[in-house]
Short mmCIF file of C-alpha atoms in Angstrom, two decimals:
data_model
loop_
_atom_site.label_atom_id
_atom_site.label_comp_id
_atom_site.label_asym_id
_atom_site.label_seq_id
_atom_site.Cartn_x
_atom_site.Cartn_y
_atom_site.Cartn_z
CA UNK G 1 4.28 -10.42 25.41
CA UNK G 2 2.95 -12.80 22.77
CA UNK G 3 0.38 -10.27 21.37
CA UNK G 4 3.08 -7.64 21.08
CA UNK G 5 5.40 -9.99 19.20
CA UNK G 6 2.54 -11.05 16.94
CA UNK G 7 1.78 -7.37 16.14
CA UNK G 8 5.44 -6.71 15.43
CA UNK G 9 5.63 -9.76 13.19
CA UNK G 10 2.56 -8.68 11.17
CA UNK G 11 3.83 -5.11 11.01
CA UNK G 12 7.24 -6.13 9.68
CA UNK G 13 5.74 -8.52 7.17
CA UNK G 14 3.40 -5.81 5.92
CA UNK G 15 5.96 -3.00 5.75
CA UNK G 16 8.70 -5.06 4.12
CA UNK G 17 6.85 -7.34 1.71
CA UNK G 18 3.86 -5.44 0.36
CA UNK G 19 5.67 -2.65 -1.53
CA UNK G 20 8.17 -5.09 -3.07
CA UNK G 21 5.56 -7.69 -3.99
CA UNK G 22 3.36 -4.98 -5.51
CA UNK G 23 6.27 -3.88 -7.64
CA UNK G 24 7.27 -7.37 -8.69
CA UNK G 25 3.75 -8.66 -9.40
CA UNK G 26 2.64 -5.54 -11.24
CA UNK G 27 5.69 -5.47 -13.48
CA UNK G 28 5.34 -9.06 -14.49
CA UNK G 29 1.89 -10.61 -14.27
CA UNK G 30 -0.54 -7.71 -13.88
CA UNK G 31 1.02 -5.55 -16.61
CA UNK G 32 0.98 -8.39 -19.11
CA UNK G 33 -2.71 -9.01 -18.46
CA UNK G 34 -3.69 -5.33 -18.35
CA UNK G 35 -1.75 -4.59 -21.55
CA UNK G 36 -4.20 -6.78 -23.46
CA UNK G 37 -7.29 -5.34 -21.74
CA UNK G 38 -6.48 -1.61 -21.57
CA UNK G 39 -4.06 0.05 -23.90
CA UNK G 40 -3.52 3.13 -21.74
CA UNK G 41 -0.20 1.96 -20.35
CA UNK G 42 2.57 2.06 -22.86
CA UNK G 43 5.18 0.51 -20.55
CA UNK G 44 5.37 -1.17 -17.13
CA UNK G 45 6.64 1.94 -15.37
CA UNK G 46 3.70 4.01 -16.54
CA UNK G 47 1.29 1.22 -15.60
CA UNK G 48 2.76 0.99 -12.11
CA UNK G 49 2.77 4.77 -11.66
CA UNK G 50 -0.86 5.07 -12.79
CA UNK G 51 -2.23 2.17 -10.74
CA UNK G 52 0.11 2.26 -7.74
CA UNK G 53 -2.50 2.52 -4.96
CA UNK G 54 -4.79 -0.19 -6.31
CA UNK G 55 -1.87 -2.57 -6.81
CA UNK G 56 -0.51 -1.99 -3.35
CA UNK G 57 -3.90 -2.36 -1.67
CA UNK G 58 -4.66 -5.60 -3.45
CA UNK G 59 -1.20 -6.96 -2.70
CA UNK G 60 -1.65 -6.06 0.99
CA UNK G 61 -5.08 -7.74 1.00
CA UNK G 62 -3.65 -10.90 -0.59
CA UNK G 63 -0.51 -11.09 1.63
CA UNK G 64 -2.49 -10.62 4.83
CA UNK G 65 -5.03 -13.25 3.86
CA UNK G 66 -2.21 -15.80 3.23
CA UNK G 67 -0.17 -14.86 6.25
CA UNK G 68 -3.07 -14.68 8.67
CA UNK G 69 -4.30 -18.05 7.48
CA UNK G 70 -1.05 -19.54 8.79
CA UNK G 71 -0.19 -17.16 11.67
CA UNK G 72 -3.45 -16.35 13.35
CA UNK G 73 -3.45 -13.18 15.37
CA UNK G 74 -6.04 -10.59 16.25
CA UNK G 75 -3.41 -7.86 16.16
CA UNK G 76 -2.90 -8.10 12.39
CA UNK G 77 -6.13 -6.08 11.96
CA UNK G 78 -4.48 -3.10 13.65
CA UNK G 79 -1.27 -2.67 11.66
CA UNK G 80 -2.76 0.33 9.89
CA UNK G 81 -2.56 2.49 13.02
CA UNK G 82 1.27 3.13 13.01
CA UNK G 83 1.12 3.79 9.29
CA UNK G 84 -1.72 6.26 9.71
CA UNK G 85 0.18 8.03 12.53
CA UNK G 86 3.27 8.31 10.26
CA UNK G 87 1.07 9.70 7.48
CA UNK G 88 -0.53 12.26 9.84
CA UNK G 89 2.93 13.36 11.09
CA UNK G 90 4.14 13.69 7.49
CA UNK G 91 1.12 15.83 6.56
CA UNK G 92 1.82 18.10 9.53
CA UNK G 93 5.52 18.40 8.60
CA UNK G 94 4.68 19.01 4.92
CA UNK G 95 2.14 21.73 5.86
CA UNK G 96 4.64 23.44 8.18
CA UNK G 97 7.27 23.88 5.42
CA UNK G 98 7.05 26.66 2.90
CA UNK G 99 4.39 29.19 2.24
CA UNK G 100 0.73 28.28 2.64
CA UNK G 101 -0.03 30.13 -0.62
CA UNK G 102 2.16 27.78 -2.67
CA UNK G 103 1.11 24.49 -1.11
CA UNK G 104 -1.11 22.22 -3.06
CA UNK G 105 -3.92 20.40 -1.29
CA UNK G 106 -3.18 17.30 0.76
CA UNK G 107 -5.14 15.20 -1.69
CA UNK G 108 -3.24 16.56 -4.64
CA UNK G 109 0.18 16.20 -3.03
CA UNK G 110 -0.21 12.75 -1.50
CA UNK G 111 -2.75 11.04 -3.76
CA UNK G 112 -3.21 12.63 -7.19
CA UNK G 113 0.21 14.09 -8.01
CA UNK G 114 1.25 13.24 -11.56
CA UNK G 115 4.27 11.13 -10.78
CA UNK G 116 5.64 8.88 -13.46
CA UNK G 117 8.53 6.65 -12.40
CA UNK G 118 10.25 7.08 -15.76
CA UNK G 119 10.67 10.82 -14.91
CA UNK G 120 12.83 10.11 -11.90
CA UNK G 121 15.70 12.20 -13.30
CA UNK G 122 13.69 15.42 -13.16
CA UNK G 123 15.03 17.93 -10.63
CA UNK G 124 11.79 18.26 -8.69
CA UNK G 125 10.86 14.55 -8.77
CA UNK G 126 12.15 13.78 -5.25
CA UNK G 127 10.37 16.69 -3.60
CA UNK G 128 7.21 16.36 -5.67
CA UNK G 129 6.69 12.61 -5.82
CA UNK G 130 8.45 10.96 -2.89
CA UNK G 131 5.39 11.17 -0.67
CA UNK G 132 3.07 9.64 -3.28
CA UNK G 133 5.42 6.92 -4.52
CA UNK G 134 7.00 5.87 -1.22
CA UNK G 135 5.05 6.97 1.86
CA UNK G 136 1.56 6.41 0.49
CA UNK G 137 2.53 3.04 -0.85
CA UNK G 138 3.40 1.92 2.71
CA UNK G 139 0.24 3.52 4.22
CA UNK G 140 -2.14 2.04 1.67
CA UNK G 141 -0.35 -1.32 1.84
CA UNK G 142 -0.92 -1.34 5.60
CA UNK G 143 -4.63 -0.54 5.15
CA UNK G 144 -4.78 -3.40 2.61
CA UNK G 145 -3.02 -5.72 5.08
CA UNK G 146 -5.52 -4.84 7.82
CA UNK G 147 -8.42 -5.37 5.42
CA UNK G 148 -6.99 -8.75 4.31
CA UNK G 149 -6.58 -9.82 7.97
CA UNK G 150 -10.20 -8.79 8.63
CA UNK G 151 -11.44 -10.70 5.57
CA UNK G 152 -9.48 -13.79 6.70
CA UNK G 153 -11.01 -13.58 10.19
CA UNK G 154 -14.54 -13.34 8.74
CA UNK G 155 -13.96 -16.27 6.40
CA UNK G 156 -12.37 -18.31 9.19
CA UNK G 157 -15.30 -17.63 11.53
CA UNK G 158 -17.70 -18.58 8.73
CA UNK G 159 -15.85 -21.89 8.25
CA UNK G 160 -16.02 -22.60 11.99
CA UNK G 161 -19.77 -21.92 12.14
CA UNK G 162 -20.32 -24.16 9.10
CA UNK G 163 -18.35 -27.00 10.66
CA UNK G 164 -20.16 -26.65 13.98
CA UNK G 165 -23.62 -26.71 12.36
CA UNK G 166 -22.81 -29.76 10.24
#
């Protein structure tokens, strides 16, 4: 029962905190730094829209490293599986709706769609951008969380082997 509860704990932490932290951190700290390095983003919304996946992955990596340092569990590495299943089901549902002739590719629809948050009032924004801005944020955040848990386990095992050899 303990491994199941640990998995649920890591899953809930990942699904609830990563998207919000990515949003908060990118709007404040990351945008201010990036604004001085690269002038491509004219406002925080455009910066977040353009760099969404990278920000979410790095946030997931960071959160998992911190959480798994305190709450050690082997199951944190596997939180990407339910997110991947949800993504696969969404792809199947998306492919089954509408005409095959008018569907864009999976990569274009879920990863490279031109979705700017400041255009949220457009009539086709919800149908065109919800998968990229909401679903993929959770999926990539879960992959980042699993990667962060893996990195933390590798670092922790390196520390143990160093302390044993000393």
